[in-house]
């Protein structure tokens, strides 16, 4: 009868395989922790009370726009950067503020102040072309109160955006 002498543990492949899995999980976990701490989420609000107040303010402004019968037709010329807006309703403010907001990338947000023209339209100028999915917000003022038209749109070349429908 022969007896086999067991070899030492470090000469076997299975302990090294298990240690490799454990080591890999530690390295990946640490990497993910470092990435998460260096890149915090920008879409999470810190103060929910202020966000709630902002929602109420937005609803009041949208209701005022409905009372005034406000509608707008917006066209963006990508080549020249000109913004042309035709406004329909009971309000004729001295200026309008147009915001083109990216849902996920705040650095791509654009704001344009639109001035009234002799033909009844409002015009402004964009420095950079804007395309893709955007929240289009138009804010005007009537008798010291702000009104707002707001739509989610996909902006494409030559498209006309209808607000307030």
Short mmCIF file of C-alpha atoms in Angstrom, two decimals:
data_model
loop_
_atom_site.label_atom_id
_atom_site.label_comp_id
_atom_site.label_asym_id
_atom_site.label_seq_id
_atom_site.Cartn_x
_atom_site.Cartn_y
_atom_site.Cartn_z
CA UNK A 1 0.00 0.00 0.00
CA UNK A 2 1.36 3.30 -1.01
CA UNK A 3 0.49 6.50 0.70
CA UNK A 4 0.47 9.75 -1.20
CA UNK A 5 2.06 12.66 0.49
CA UNK A 6 -0.06 15.75 0.03
CA UNK A 7 1.73 18.68 -1.48
CA UNK A 8 1.69 22.07 0.17
CA UNK A 9 -1.31 24.34 -0.43
CA UNK A 10 0.53 26.95 -2.47
CA UNK A 11 1.49 24.35 -5.05
CA UNK A 12 -2.17 23.64 -5.81
CA UNK A 13 -4.02 25.70 -8.50
CA UNK A 14 -7.39 26.01 -6.71
CA UNK A 15 -6.33 28.20 -3.78
CA UNK A 16 -4.70 30.61 -6.23
CA UNK A 17 -7.85 30.68 -8.35
CA UNK A 18 -9.97 31.58 -5.31
CA UNK A 19 -7.47 34.22 -4.18
CA UNK A 20 -7.46 35.70 -7.69
CA UNK A 21 -11.27 36.07 -7.62
CA UNK A 22 -11.13 37.74 -4.20
CA UNK A 23 -8.29 40.04 -5.21
CA UNK A 24 -10.05 41.06 -8.42
CA UNK A 25 -13.25 41.90 -6.54
CA UNK A 26 -11.30 44.06 -4.05
CA UNK A 27 -9.55 45.96 -6.88
CA UNK A 28 -12.81 46.49 -8.83
CA UNK A 29 -14.70 47.56 -5.70
CA UNK A 30 -12.02 50.07 -4.78
CA UNK A 31 -11.96 51.42 -8.34
CA UNK A 32 -15.74 51.91 -8.36
CA UNK A 33 -15.58 53.64 -4.97
CA UNK A 34 -12.93 56.07 -6.23
CA UNK A 35 -14.94 56.82 -9.40
CA UNK A 36 -18.14 57.40 -7.39
CA UNK A 37 -16.50 59.78 -4.92
CA UNK A 38 -14.72 61.81 -7.60
CA UNK A 39 -17.82 62.14 -9.84
CA UNK A 40 -20.84 62.91 -7.66
CA UNK A 41 -24.26 62.93 -9.37
CA UNK A 42 -25.26 66.44 -10.45
CA UNK A 43 -28.97 65.72 -10.92
CA UNK A 44 -29.72 65.02 -7.27
CA UNK A 45 -31.22 67.98 -5.40
CA UNK A 46 -29.90 68.76 -1.93
CA UNK A 47 -32.82 70.87 -0.75
CA UNK A 48 -36.18 69.27 -1.55
CA UNK A 49 -38.16 72.10 0.03
CA UNK A 50 -36.70 74.66 -2.39
CA UNK A 51 -37.40 72.32 -5.32
CA UNK A 52 -41.02 72.06 -4.20
CA UNK A 53 -41.37 75.84 -3.97
CA UNK A 54 -39.92 76.11 -7.47
CA UNK A 55 -42.50 73.67 -8.81
CA UNK A 56 -45.32 75.73 -7.31
CA UNK A 57 -43.88 78.91 -8.84
CA UNK A 58 -43.64 77.21 -12.24
CA UNK A 59 -47.27 76.10 -12.04
CA UNK A 60 -48.40 79.63 -11.18
CA UNK A 61 -46.49 81.03 -14.15
CA UNK A 62 -47.93 78.41 -16.51
CA UNK A 63 -51.46 79.13 -15.28
CA UNK A 64 -50.96 82.84 -15.95
CA UNK A 65 -49.81 82.03 -19.49
CA UNK A 66 -53.03 80.05 -20.02
CA UNK A 67 -55.13 82.92 -18.67
CA UNK A 68 -53.44 85.31 -21.09
CA UNK A 69 -53.85 82.86 -24.00
CA UNK A 70 -50.13 82.80 -24.70
CA UNK A 71 -48.74 80.68 -27.54
CA UNK A 72 -45.52 80.95 -29.47
CA UNK A 73 -43.92 79.64 -32.63
CA UNK A 74 -40.13 79.37 -32.36
CA UNK A 75 -37.67 78.86 -35.20
CA UNK A 76 -33.91 78.46 -34.83
CA UNK A 77 -31.53 79.13 -37.71
CA UNK A 78 -28.44 76.98 -37.04
CA UNK A 79 -26.30 78.63 -39.73
CA UNK A 80 -26.71 82.24 -38.56
CA UNK A 81 -27.68 81.54 -34.94
CA UNK A 82 -30.78 83.74 -35.25
CA UNK A 83 -33.79 82.93 -33.09
CA UNK A 84 -37.18 84.12 -34.36
CA UNK A 85 -40.31 83.89 -32.22
CA UNK A 86 -43.87 84.78 -33.11
CA UNK A 87 -45.95 85.43 -29.99
CA UNK A 88 -49.75 85.17 -29.78
CA UNK A 89 -51.76 86.27 -26.75
CA UNK A 90 -52.66 89.24 -24.57
CA UNK A 91 -49.12 90.01 -23.36
CA UNK A 92 -46.46 92.03 -25.20
CA UNK A 93 -43.45 92.19 -22.86
CA UNK A 94 -40.42 94.39 -23.48
CA UNK A 95 -38.25 91.27 -23.66
CA UNK A 96 -38.55 87.51 -23.44
CA UNK A 97 -36.09 85.02 -21.98
CA UNK A 98 -35.74 81.79 -23.93
CA UNK A 99 -33.98 78.89 -22.20
CA UNK A 100 -32.96 75.74 -24.05
CA UNK A 101 -32.20 73.29 -21.26
CA UNK A 102 -30.53 69.92 -21.62
CA UNK A 103 -32.22 67.27 -19.45
CA UNK A 104 -28.93 65.65 -18.41
CA UNK A 105 -26.04 67.99 -19.22
CA UNK A 106 -26.27 71.42 -17.57
CA UNK A 107 -23.18 72.65 -19.42
CA UNK A 108 -25.19 72.47 -22.68
CA UNK A 109 -27.95 74.80 -21.41
CA UNK A 110 -28.41 77.99 -23.46
CA UNK A 111 -30.23 81.25 -22.60
CA UNK A 112 -31.22 83.92 -25.10
CA UNK A 113 -32.86 87.28 -24.46
CA UNK A 114 -35.35 88.04 -27.23
CA UNK A 115 -36.11 91.66 -28.14
CA UNK A 116 -39.32 92.86 -29.87
CA UNK A 117 -39.07 93.87 -33.52
CA UNK A 118 -41.19 96.22 -35.64
CA UNK A 119 -42.96 93.31 -37.35
CA UNK A 120 -44.29 91.99 -34.01
CA UNK A 121 -41.82 89.15 -33.78
CA UNK A 122 -39.11 88.70 -31.14
CA UNK A 123 -35.53 88.02 -32.16
CA UNK A 124 -32.31 87.01 -30.50
CA UNK A 125 -29.02 85.32 -31.29
CA UNK A 126 -27.50 81.97 -30.24
CA UNK A 127 -23.72 81.76 -30.16
CA UNK A 128 -23.65 77.99 -30.75
CA UNK A 129 -26.07 75.69 -32.59
CA UNK A 130 -28.41 73.68 -30.40
CA UNK A 131 -29.87 70.31 -31.34
CA UNK A 132 -31.24 67.21 -29.71
CA UNK A 133 -33.64 66.76 -26.83
CA UNK A 134 -34.24 69.99 -24.89
CA UNK A 135 -36.64 71.56 -22.44
CA UNK A 136 -37.74 74.79 -24.14
CA UNK A 137 -38.79 77.47 -21.66
CA UNK A 138 -40.07 80.93 -22.59
CA UNK A 139 -40.55 83.48 -19.81
CA UNK A 140 -42.26 86.84 -20.18
CA UNK A 141 -43.75 89.40 -17.82
CA UNK A 142 -47.20 90.97 -17.65
CA UNK A 143 -48.09 93.59 -15.00
CA UNK A 144 -45.20 92.59 -12.77
CA UNK A 145 -46.03 88.86 -12.88
CA UNK A 146 -44.05 86.26 -14.81
CA UNK A 147 -45.69 83.86 -17.23
CA UNK A 148 -44.07 80.78 -18.71
CA UNK A 149 -44.46 78.51 -21.72
CA UNK A 150 -42.68 75.18 -21.38
CA UNK A 151 -42.33 72.17 -23.67
CA UNK A 152 -40.02 69.20 -24.08
CA UNK A 153 -38.90 69.04 -27.69
CA UNK A 154 -36.34 67.40 -29.93
CA UNK A 155 -34.67 70.20 -31.86
CA UNK A 156 -33.63 69.36 -35.40
CA UNK A 157 -32.34 71.46 -38.28
CA UNK A 158 -35.08 73.67 -39.71
CA UNK A 159 -37.74 72.60 -37.22
CA UNK A 160 -40.36 74.98 -35.81
CA UNK A 161 -41.25 74.53 -32.14
CA UNK A 162 -44.80 75.28 -31.01
CA UNK A 163 -45.11 76.41 -27.38
CA UNK A 164 -48.30 76.64 -25.35
CA UNK A 165 -50.42 74.13 -27.23
#
